[in-house]
Amino acid sequence: MTPLIEARDISKQFSGVPVLKGIDFTLLAGQVHALMGGNGAGKSTLMKIIAGVESADSGELYVNGTPFARLSPGQAHQLGIYLVPQEPMLFPNLTVRENILFRQPRAKETGQRLTDKLRQLQCQLNLDAAASTLEVADQQMVEILRGLMREARILILDEPTASLTPGETERLFRQIRALQALGVGIVFISHKLPEIRQIASHISVMRDGAMVLSGETAAFDDGQLISAMTPANREHALSDAQKLWLALPGNRRTQPQDFPVLRVEALTGEGFIDLQLEIYAGEIVGLAGLVGSGRTEFAETLYGLRPVRAGRVWLENRDISRDSTRARLAGGLVYLPEDRQASGLFLDAPVRWNTVMFNQPSLWQQDKREAAVVERYHRALGIKLNHGEQPVRTLSGGNQQKVLLARCLEANPLLLIVDEPTRGVDVSARADIYQLLKSVAAQNVAVLMISSDLDEFVGLADRVLVMHQGRQSGELAKQAVSVERMMTLAFGGQA
């Protein structure tokens, strides 16, 4: 069988730094081929070359047996190649329908095909809404629909389930299986091993720009895959992560106390109604729910990005309901947003500045201190970068997420709100982040964690609050936390 895509000896450098080293990769018709690797391994760069977004320095691509030294994006689309990027790239001022059908024929049949796709995916998108109003999971679905509407024969999905709930992931998998039956080849980039085993027949693993493992998924156990992704000389840094938090200067944390760090009474805002919540020092409280349940809107209201319509918010017995975001940050409330590129990072600013920007302006000029801060987080979180002056835009998505987490920790929070903290982060680094959150909580910081990956709450959260359609549908104590109970509450049932 002639492969849909065959990459032979692909190499690529950026600023003299090799990011791909003689890569071979093959995709067959009707195959789901998973691609794994640590952050910065070169996965996205390889896929961008296949999609015509980047050009290789050497090597060849074969599409249906025809050789190409390089492809342009237009050629790739004509050949049926479509890349759904890790960070959705939508036109914010166009409607959802206009984004999906961009440069598609304006015909009744096109609209009907879109309706059919939405029904097949059981997708509830408002086609007339502006793309700027969508949450990240819905933005990803718009990108996927763009590819499906273009009858892609080669579909590249870069972390497509990063912000999807289990139910939404299963609907996507049903559509993937239907595409397989039609002979579509799918590259599935993910850090989630259970999902890969569920959907992919073949798997390849990259490490430091090289292909280190490839074959049938069933031929490898989880230990082999994780070992293949982990450099032999990597300092795992869990002890560094624990030491890191204790070593931070000027921390504001207090001893455990009888009153909560955060108290929310009858809070109503955009997307949620009448929420009650208390979080005490040292707790990790999970906030679960389906996309659109109001989780992110609630977090943004706590941080002052959205107005309080009714109710009150206290931070250590101080009413902050009408405080500005700056005042809340100064008081110790720190927020890691869901969308790191749109709401979190200054992409063209250096890693150094992005890491220390929450500190006092006088510290921005202390180059030696800033270099030490960057180095500390570089070791503790395994951030892959060349130097602290490197623009954040040049880092992989997972390493960008680690820089954002480093900035939040450097701000010395009393209350740390993290919205999808492991989005786009590799398997090994996820374990580091979980350990770091536990270490932070052990220093009497209150942590509110939002995640679409419900497995993250099992064993990590002290208790979990679940939202359904803007209301709190239930609360689970630590011993009662399970994926099944959280899903039941998320759909409005009784756990």
CSV table of N, CA and C in Angstrom, one decimal, residues 240-316:
chain,number,residue,atom,x,y,z
A,240,ASP,N,14.1,19.2,43.4
A,240,ASP,CA,14.3,20.6,43.1
A,240,ASP,C,13.0,21.4,43.2
A,241,ALA,N,11.9,20.8,42.8
A,241,ALA,CA,10.6,21.5,42.8
A,241,ALA,C,10.2,21.7,44.3
A,242,GLN,N,10.5,20.8,45.1
A,242,GLN,CA,10.1,21.0,46.5
A,242,GLN,C,11.0,22.0,47.2
A,243,LYS,N,12.3,22.0,46.9
A,243,LYS,CA,13.2,22.9,47.4
A,243,LYS,C,13.0,24.3,46.9
A,244,LEU,N,12.5,24.4,45.7
A,244,LEU,CA,12.3,25.7,45.0
A,244,LEU,C,11.3,26.5,45.8
A,245,TRP,N,10.2,25.9,46.2
A,245,TRP,CA,9.2,26.7,46.8
A,245,TRP,C,9.7,27.3,48.2
A,246,LEU,N,10.4,26.4,48.9
A,246,LEU,CA,10.9,26.9,50.2
A,246,LEU,C,12.0,28.0,50.1
A,247,ALA,N,12.6,28.0,48.9
A,247,ALA,CA,13.7,28.9,48.7
A,247,ALA,C,13.3,30.3,48.2
A,248,LEU,N,12.0,30.4,47.8
A,248,LEU,CA,11.6,31.7,47.3
A,248,LEU,C,11.6,32.8,48.3
A,249,PRO,N,12.2,34.0,48.0
A,249,PRO,CA,12.3,35.0,48.9
A,249,PRO,C,11.0,35.8,49.2
A,250,GLY,N,10.9,36.3,50.4
A,250,GLY,CA,9.8,37.3,50.6
A,250,GLY,C,8.4,36.6,50.5
A,251,ASN,N,8.3,35.3,50.9
A,251,ASN,CA,7.0,34.7,50.8
A,251,ASN,C,6.0,35.3,51.8
A,252,ARG,N,4.7,35.2,51.3
A,252,ARG,CA,3.7,35.9,52.1
A,252,ARG,C,2.8,34.9,52.9
A,253,ARG,N,3.2,33.6,52.8
A,253,ARG,CA,2.3,32.6,53.4
A,253,ARG,C,2.3,32.6,54.9
A,254,THR,N,1.1,32.3,55.4
A,254,THR,CA,0.9,32.3,56.8
A,254,THR,C,0.7,30.9,57.4
A,255,GLN,N,0.6,30.8,58.7
A,255,GLN,CA,0.4,29.5,59.3
A,255,GLN,C,-1.1,29.1,59.1
A,256,PRO,N,-1.4,27.9,59.2
A,256,PRO,CA,-2.8,27.5,59.1
A,256,PRO,C,-3.7,28.3,60.1
A,257,GLN,N,-4.9,28.5,59.7
A,257,GLN,CA,-5.8,29.4,60.5
A,257,GLN,C,-7.2,28.8,60.4
A,258,ASP,N,-8.1,29.4,61.3
A,258,ASP,CA,-9.4,28.9,61.4
A,258,ASP,C,-10.3,29.4,60.3
A,259,PHE,N,-10.0,30.6,59.8
A,259,PHE,CA,-10.8,31.2,58.7
A,259,PHE,C,-10.3,30.8,57.4
A,260,PRO,N,-11.1,30.8,56.3
A,260,PRO,CA,-10.7,30.4,55.0
A,260,PRO,C,-9.8,31.4,54.3
A,261,VAL,N,-8.9,31.0,53.4
A,261,VAL,CA,-8.2,31.9,52.6
A,261,VAL,C,-9.1,32.6,51.6
A,262,LEU,N,-10.1,31.8,51.0
A,262,LEU,CA,-11.0,32.4,50.1
A,262,LEU,C,-12.4,32.0,50.6
A,263,ARG,N,-13.3,33.0,50.6
A,263,ARG,CA,-14.7,32.7,51.0
A,263,ARG,C,-15.6,33.4,50.0
A,264,VAL,N,-16.5,32.6,49.3
A,264,VAL,CA,-17.4,33.1,48.3
A,264,VAL,C,-18.8,32.9,48.8
A,265,GLU,N,-19.6,34.0,48.8
A,265,GLU,CA,-21.0,33.9,49.3
A,265,GLU,C,-22.0,34.3,48.2
A,266,ALA,N,-22.9,33.4,47.8
A,266,ALA,CA,-23.9,33.7,46.9
A,266,ALA,C,-23.4,34.5,45.7
A,267,LEU,N,-22.3,34.1,45.1
A,267,LEU,CA,-21.7,34.8,44.0
A,267,LEU,C,-22.4,34.5,42.7
A,268,THR,N,-22.8,35.6,42.0
A,268,THR,CA,-23.4,35.5,40.7
A,268,THR,C,-22.6,36.4,39.7
A,269,GLY,N,-22.3,35.9,38.5
A,269,GLY,CA,-21.6,36.7,37.5
A,269,GLY,C,-21.9,36.2,36.2
A,270,GLU,N,-21.1,36.5,35.2
A,270,GLU,CA,-21.4,36.1,33.8
A,270,GLU,C,-21.1,34.6,33.7
A,271,GLY,N,-22.2,33.8,33.4
A,271,GLY,CA,-22.1,32.4,33.2
A,271,GLY,C,-22.2,31.5,34.4
A,272,PHE,N,-22.5,32.1,35.6
A,272,PHE,CA,-22.8,31.3,36.8
A,272,PHE,C,-23.7,32.0,37.8
A,273,ILE,N,-24.3,31.2,38.7
A,273,ILE,CA,-25.3,31.8,39.6
A,273,ILE,C,-25.1,31.2,41.0
A,274,ASP,N,-25.1,32.1,42.0
A,274,ASP,CA,-25.3,31.7,43.4
A,274,ASP,C,-24.3,30.6,43.8
A,275,LEU,N,-23.0,30.9,43.6
A,275,LEU,CA,-22.0,29.9,44.0
A,275,LEU,C,-21.5,30.2,45.4
A,276,GLN,N,-21.3,29.1,46.2
A,276,GLN,CA,-20.8,29.2,47.6
A,276,GLN,C,-19.5,28.4,47.6
A,277,LEU,N,-18.5,28.9,48.2
A,277,LEU,CA,-17.2,28.2,48.3
A,277,LEU,C,-16.3,28.7,49.4
A,278,GLU,N,-15.6,27.8,50.1
A,278,GLU,CA,-14.6,28.1,51.0
A,278,GLU,C,-13.4,27.3,50.7
A,279,ILE,N,-12.2,27.9,50.8
A,279,ILE,CA,-10.9,27.2,50.6
A,279,ILE,C,-10.0,27.6,51.7
A,280,TYR,N,-9.4,26.6,52.4
A,280,TYR,CA,-8.5,26.9,53.5
A,280,TYR,C,-7.1,26.7,53.1
A,281,ALA,N,-6.2,27.3,53.9
A,281,ALA,CA,-4.8,27.2,53.6
A,281,ALA,C,-4.4,25.7,53.5
A,282,GLY,N,-3.6,25.4,52.5
A,282,GLY,CA,-3.1,24.0,52.4
A,282,GLY,C,-4.0,23.1,51.6
A,283,GLU,N,-5.1,23.5,51.2
A,283,GLU,CA,-6.1,22.7,50.5
A,283,GLU,C,-5.8,22.8,48.9
A,284,ILE,N,-6.0,21.7,48.2
A,284,ILE,CA,-6.2,21.7,46.8
A,284,ILE,C,-7.6,21.3,46.5
A,285,VAL,N,-8.4,22.3,46.0
A,285,VAL,CA,-9.8,22.1,45.7
A,285,VAL,C,-10.0,22.0,44.2
A,286,GLY,N,-10.6,20.9,43.7
A,286,GLY,CA,-10.8,20.8,42.3
A,286,GLY,C,-12.1,21.4,41.9
A,287,LEU,N,-12.2,22.0,40.7
A,287,LEU,CA,-13.4,22.6,40.1
A,287,LEU,C,-13.7,21.9,38.8
A,288,ALA,N,-14.7,21.0,38.7
A,288,ALA,CA,-14.9,20.2,37.6
A,288,ALA,C,-16.2,20.6,36.9
A,289,GLY,N,-16.4,20.2,35.7
A,289,GLY,CA,-17.7,20.5,35.0
A,289,GLY,C,-17.4,20.4,33.5
A,290,LEU,N,-18.5,20.4,32.7
A,290,LEU,CA,-18.4,20.3,31.2
A,290,LEU,C,-18.0,21.7,30.7
A,291,VAL,N,-17.4,21.8,29.5
A,291,VAL,CA,-17.1,23.0,28.9
A,291,VAL,C,-18.4,23.8,28.8
A,292,GLY,N,-18.4,25.1,29.2
A,292,GLY,CA,-19.6,25.9,29.2
A,292,GLY,C,-20.4,25.9,30.5
A,293,SER,N,-19.9,25.2,31.5
A,293,SER,CA,-20.6,25.1,32.8
A,293,SER,C,-20.3,26.3,33.7
A,294,GLY,N,-19.4,27.2,33.3
A,294,GLY,CA,-19.1,28.4,34.0
A,294,GLY,C,-17.9,28.4,34.9
A,295,ARG,N,-17.0,27.3,34.7
A,295,ARG,CA,-15.8,27.2,35.6
A,295,ARG,C,-14.9,28.4,35.3
A,296,THR,N,-14.5,28.6,34.0
A,296,THR,CA,-13.5,29.6,33.7
A,296,THR,C,-14.1,31.0,34.0
A,297,GLU,N,-15.4,31.2,33.8
A,297,GLU,CA,-16.0,32.5,34.1
A,297,GLU,C,-15.9,32.8,35.6
A,298,PHE,N,-16.2,31.8,36.4
A,298,PHE,CA,-16.1,31.9,37.8
A,298,PHE,C,-14.6,32.3,38.2
A,299,ALA,N,-13.6,31.6,37.7
A,299,ALA,CA,-12.2,31.9,38.0
A,299,ALA,C,-11.9,33.3,37.6
A,300,GLU,N,-12.3,33.8,36.4
A,300,GLU,CA,-12.0,35.1,36.0
A,300,GLU,C,-12.7,36.2,36.8
A,301,THR,N,-13.8,35.8,37.3
A,301,THR,CA,-14.5,36.8,38.2
A,301,THR,C,-13.8,36.9,39.6
A,302,LEU,N,-13.3,35.8,40.1
A,302,LEU,CA,-12.5,35.8,41.3
A,302,LEU,C,-11.3,36.7,41.2
A,303,TYR,N,-10.7,36.7,40.0
A,303,TYR,CA,-9.5,37.4,39.7
A,303,TYR,C,-9.8,38.9,39.3
A,304,GLY,N,-11.0,39.2,39.1
A,304,GLY,CA,-11.4,40.6,38.8
A,304,GLY,C,-11.5,40.9,37.3
A,305,LEU,N,-11.4,39.9,36.4
A,305,LEU,CA,-11.5,40.1,35.0
A,305,LEU,C,-12.9,40.2,34.5
A,306,ARG,N,-13.8,39.8,35.3
A,306,ARG,CA,-15.3,39.9,35.0
A,306,ARG,C,-16.0,40.5,36.2
A,307,PRO,N,-17.1,41.2,36.0
A,307,PRO,CA,-17.7,41.9,37.2
A,307,PRO,C,-18.5,41.0,38.0
A,308,VAL,N,-18.6,41.3,39.3
A,308,VAL,CA,-19.5,40.6,40.2
A,308,VAL,C,-20.9,41.2,40.1
A,309,ARG,N,-21.9,40.4,39.8
A,309,ARG,CA,-23.2,40.9,39.7
A,309,ARG,C,-24.0,40.8,41.0
A,310,ALA,N,-23.7,39.8,41.8
A,310,ALA,CA,-24.3,39.7,43.1
A,310,ALA,C,-23.4,38.8,44.0
A,311,GLY,N,-23.5,39.0,45.3
A,311,GLY,CA,-22.7,38.2,46.2
A,311,GLY,C,-21.4,38.9,46.6
A,312,ARG,N,-20.6,38.2,47.4
A,312,ARG,CA,-19.3,38.8,47.9
A,312,ARG,C,-18.2,37.8,47.9
A,313,VAL,N,-17.0,38.3,47.8
A,313,VAL,CA,-15.7,37.5,47.8
A,313,VAL,C,-14.8,38.0,48.9
A,314,TRP,N,-14.3,37.1,49.7
A,314,TRP,CA,-13.3,37.5,50.8
A,314,TRP,C,-12.0,36.8,50.5
A,315,LEU,N,-10.9,37.5,50.7
A,315,LEU,CA,-9.6,36.9,50.7
A,315,LEU,C,-9.0,37.2,52.0
A,316,GLU,N,-8.8,36.1,52.8
A,316,GLU,CA,-8.4,36.2,54.2
A,316,GLU,C,-9.2,37.3,55.0
